[in-house]
PDB file of C-alpha atoms and ligand atoms in Angstrom:
ATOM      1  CA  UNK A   1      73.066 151.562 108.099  1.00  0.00           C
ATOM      2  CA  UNK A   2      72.716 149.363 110.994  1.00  0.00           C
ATOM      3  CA  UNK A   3      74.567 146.142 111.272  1.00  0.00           C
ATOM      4  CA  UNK A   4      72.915 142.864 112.496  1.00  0.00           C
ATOM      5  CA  UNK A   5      74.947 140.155 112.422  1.00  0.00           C
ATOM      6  CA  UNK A   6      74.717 137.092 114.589  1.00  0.00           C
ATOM      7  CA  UNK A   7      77.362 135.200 116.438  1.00  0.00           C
ATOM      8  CA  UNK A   8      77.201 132.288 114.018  1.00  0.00           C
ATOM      9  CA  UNK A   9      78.074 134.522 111.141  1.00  0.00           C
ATOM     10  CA  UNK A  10      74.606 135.152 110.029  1.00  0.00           C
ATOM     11  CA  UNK A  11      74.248 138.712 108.070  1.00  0.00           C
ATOM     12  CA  UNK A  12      70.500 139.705 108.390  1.00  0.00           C
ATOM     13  CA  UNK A  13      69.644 142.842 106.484  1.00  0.00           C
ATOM     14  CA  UNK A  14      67.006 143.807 109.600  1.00  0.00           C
ATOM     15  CA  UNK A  15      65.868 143.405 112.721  1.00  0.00           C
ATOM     16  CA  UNK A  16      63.157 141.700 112.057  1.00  0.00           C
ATOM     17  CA  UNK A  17      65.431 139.350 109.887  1.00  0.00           C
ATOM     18  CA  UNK A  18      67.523 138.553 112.814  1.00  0.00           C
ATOM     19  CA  UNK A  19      64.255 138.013 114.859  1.00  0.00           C
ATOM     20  CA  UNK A  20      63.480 135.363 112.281  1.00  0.00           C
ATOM     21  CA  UNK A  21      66.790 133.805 112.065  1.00  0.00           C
ATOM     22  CA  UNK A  22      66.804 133.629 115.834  1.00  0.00           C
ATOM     23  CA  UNK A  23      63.540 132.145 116.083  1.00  0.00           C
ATOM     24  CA  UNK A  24      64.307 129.373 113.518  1.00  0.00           C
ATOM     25  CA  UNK A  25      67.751 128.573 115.132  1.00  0.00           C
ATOM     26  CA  UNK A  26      65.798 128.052 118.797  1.00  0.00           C
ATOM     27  CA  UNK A  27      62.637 126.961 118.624  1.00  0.00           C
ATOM     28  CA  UNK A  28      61.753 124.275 117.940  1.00  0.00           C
ATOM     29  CA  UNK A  29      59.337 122.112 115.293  1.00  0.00           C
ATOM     30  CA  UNK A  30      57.105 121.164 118.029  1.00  0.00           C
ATOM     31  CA  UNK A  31      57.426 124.667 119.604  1.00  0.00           C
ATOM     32  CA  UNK A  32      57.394 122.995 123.130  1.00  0.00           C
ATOM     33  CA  UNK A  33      59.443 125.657 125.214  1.00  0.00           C
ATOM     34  CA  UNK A  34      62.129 125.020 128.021  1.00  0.00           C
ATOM     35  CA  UNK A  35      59.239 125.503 130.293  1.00  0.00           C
ATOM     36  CA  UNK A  36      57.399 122.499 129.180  1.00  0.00           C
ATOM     37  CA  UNK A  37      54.645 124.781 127.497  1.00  0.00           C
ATOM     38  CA  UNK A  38      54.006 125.057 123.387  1.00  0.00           C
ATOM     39  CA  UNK A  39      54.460 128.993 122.436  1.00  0.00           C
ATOM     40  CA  UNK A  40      53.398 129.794 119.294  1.00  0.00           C
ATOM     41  CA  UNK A  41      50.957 131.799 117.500  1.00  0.00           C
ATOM     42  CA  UNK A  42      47.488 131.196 118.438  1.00  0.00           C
ATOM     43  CA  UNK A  43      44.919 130.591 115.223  1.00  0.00           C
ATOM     44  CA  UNK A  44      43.431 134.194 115.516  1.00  0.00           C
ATOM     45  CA  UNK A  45      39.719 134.356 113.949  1.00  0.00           C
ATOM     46  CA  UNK A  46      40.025 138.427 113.437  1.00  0.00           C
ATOM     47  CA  UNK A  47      42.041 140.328 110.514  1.00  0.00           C
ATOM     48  CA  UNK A  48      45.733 139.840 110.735  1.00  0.00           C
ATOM     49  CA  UNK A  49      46.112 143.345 112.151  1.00  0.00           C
ATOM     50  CA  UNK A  50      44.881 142.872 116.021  1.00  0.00           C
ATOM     51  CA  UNK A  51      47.505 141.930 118.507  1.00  0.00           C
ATOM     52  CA  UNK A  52      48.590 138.251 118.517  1.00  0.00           C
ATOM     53  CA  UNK A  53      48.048 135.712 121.289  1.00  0.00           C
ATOM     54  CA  UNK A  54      50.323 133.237 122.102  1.00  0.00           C
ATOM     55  CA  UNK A  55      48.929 129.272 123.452  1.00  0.00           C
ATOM     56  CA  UNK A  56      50.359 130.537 127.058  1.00  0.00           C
ATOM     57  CA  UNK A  57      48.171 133.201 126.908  1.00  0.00           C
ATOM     58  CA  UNK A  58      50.196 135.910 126.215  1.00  0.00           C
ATOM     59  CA  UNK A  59      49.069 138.744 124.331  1.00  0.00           C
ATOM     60  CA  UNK A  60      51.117 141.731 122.478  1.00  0.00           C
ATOM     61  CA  UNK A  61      51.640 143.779 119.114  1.00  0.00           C
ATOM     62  CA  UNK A  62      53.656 141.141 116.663  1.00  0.00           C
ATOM     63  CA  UNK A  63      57.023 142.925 117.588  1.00  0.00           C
ATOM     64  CA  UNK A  64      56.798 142.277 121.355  1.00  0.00           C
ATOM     65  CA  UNK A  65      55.753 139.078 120.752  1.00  0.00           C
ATOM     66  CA  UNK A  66      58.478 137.879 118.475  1.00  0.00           C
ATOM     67  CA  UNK A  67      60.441 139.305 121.818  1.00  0.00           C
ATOM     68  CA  UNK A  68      58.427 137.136 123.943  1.00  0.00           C
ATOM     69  CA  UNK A  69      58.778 133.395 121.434  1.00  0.00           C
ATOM     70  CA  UNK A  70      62.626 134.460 121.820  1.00  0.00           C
ATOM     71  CA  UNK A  71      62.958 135.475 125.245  1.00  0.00           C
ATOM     72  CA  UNK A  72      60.875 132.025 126.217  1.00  0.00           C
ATOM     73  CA  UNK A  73      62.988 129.652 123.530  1.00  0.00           C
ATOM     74  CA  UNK A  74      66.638 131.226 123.907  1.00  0.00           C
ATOM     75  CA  UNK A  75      68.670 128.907 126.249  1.00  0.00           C
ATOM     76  CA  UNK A  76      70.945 130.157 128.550  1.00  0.00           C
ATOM     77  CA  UNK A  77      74.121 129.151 126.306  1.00  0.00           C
ATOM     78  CA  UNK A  78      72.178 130.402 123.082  1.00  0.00           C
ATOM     79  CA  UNK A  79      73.463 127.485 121.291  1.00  0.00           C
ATOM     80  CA  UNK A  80      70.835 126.800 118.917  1.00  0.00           C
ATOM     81  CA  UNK A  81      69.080 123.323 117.162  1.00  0.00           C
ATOM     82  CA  UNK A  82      71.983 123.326 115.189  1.00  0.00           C
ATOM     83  CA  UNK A  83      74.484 123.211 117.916  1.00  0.00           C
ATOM     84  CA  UNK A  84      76.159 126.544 116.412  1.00  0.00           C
ATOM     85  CA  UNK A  85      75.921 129.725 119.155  1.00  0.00           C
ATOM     86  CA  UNK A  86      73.166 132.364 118.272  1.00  0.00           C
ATOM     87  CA  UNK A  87      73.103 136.138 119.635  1.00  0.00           C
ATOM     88  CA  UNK A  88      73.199 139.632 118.137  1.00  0.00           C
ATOM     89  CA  UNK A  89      76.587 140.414 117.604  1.00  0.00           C
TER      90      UNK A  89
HETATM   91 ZN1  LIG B 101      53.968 132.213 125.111  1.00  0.00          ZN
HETATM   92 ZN1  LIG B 102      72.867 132.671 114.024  1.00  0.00          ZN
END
């Protein structure tokens, strides 16, 4: 079994639970990104099995773009909103 354990001492049981804990650590409530624009999950008026868009404009399958909300919110020190350092360990 694969370990995923974060630099703040987070144990996720996935990768997609890291993903999450990531994401919660870094962005943030207004999801305003370092680059001045909101990126989040655009309202999406198909089923909930098409690829998502993001309010940039950005469009992928939901794993790439939990990679792209992360890639976008994680500062270059990865210290997260809770001043503790985030990265897989
Ligand atoms: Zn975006
Ligand atoms: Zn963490």
């Amino acid at each position: 079994m694969t370990q995923h354990s974060c630099a703040c001492g987070y144990q996720a049981d996935s990768t997609e639970d890291l993903i999450d804990h990531l994401g919660e650590m870094f962005i943030p409530p207004d999801d305003i990104a370092p680059d001045g624009q909101a990126h989040s999950e655009a309202a999406r008026a198909e089923a909930a099995t098409g690829p998502l868009t993001c309010r940039c404009g950005y469009t992928a399958d939901i794993a790439d773009f939990d990679r792209h909300l992360l890639n976008i919110f994680t500062p270059g020190d990865e210290v997260g909103l809770d001043g503790a350092r985030h990265a897989p360990a």
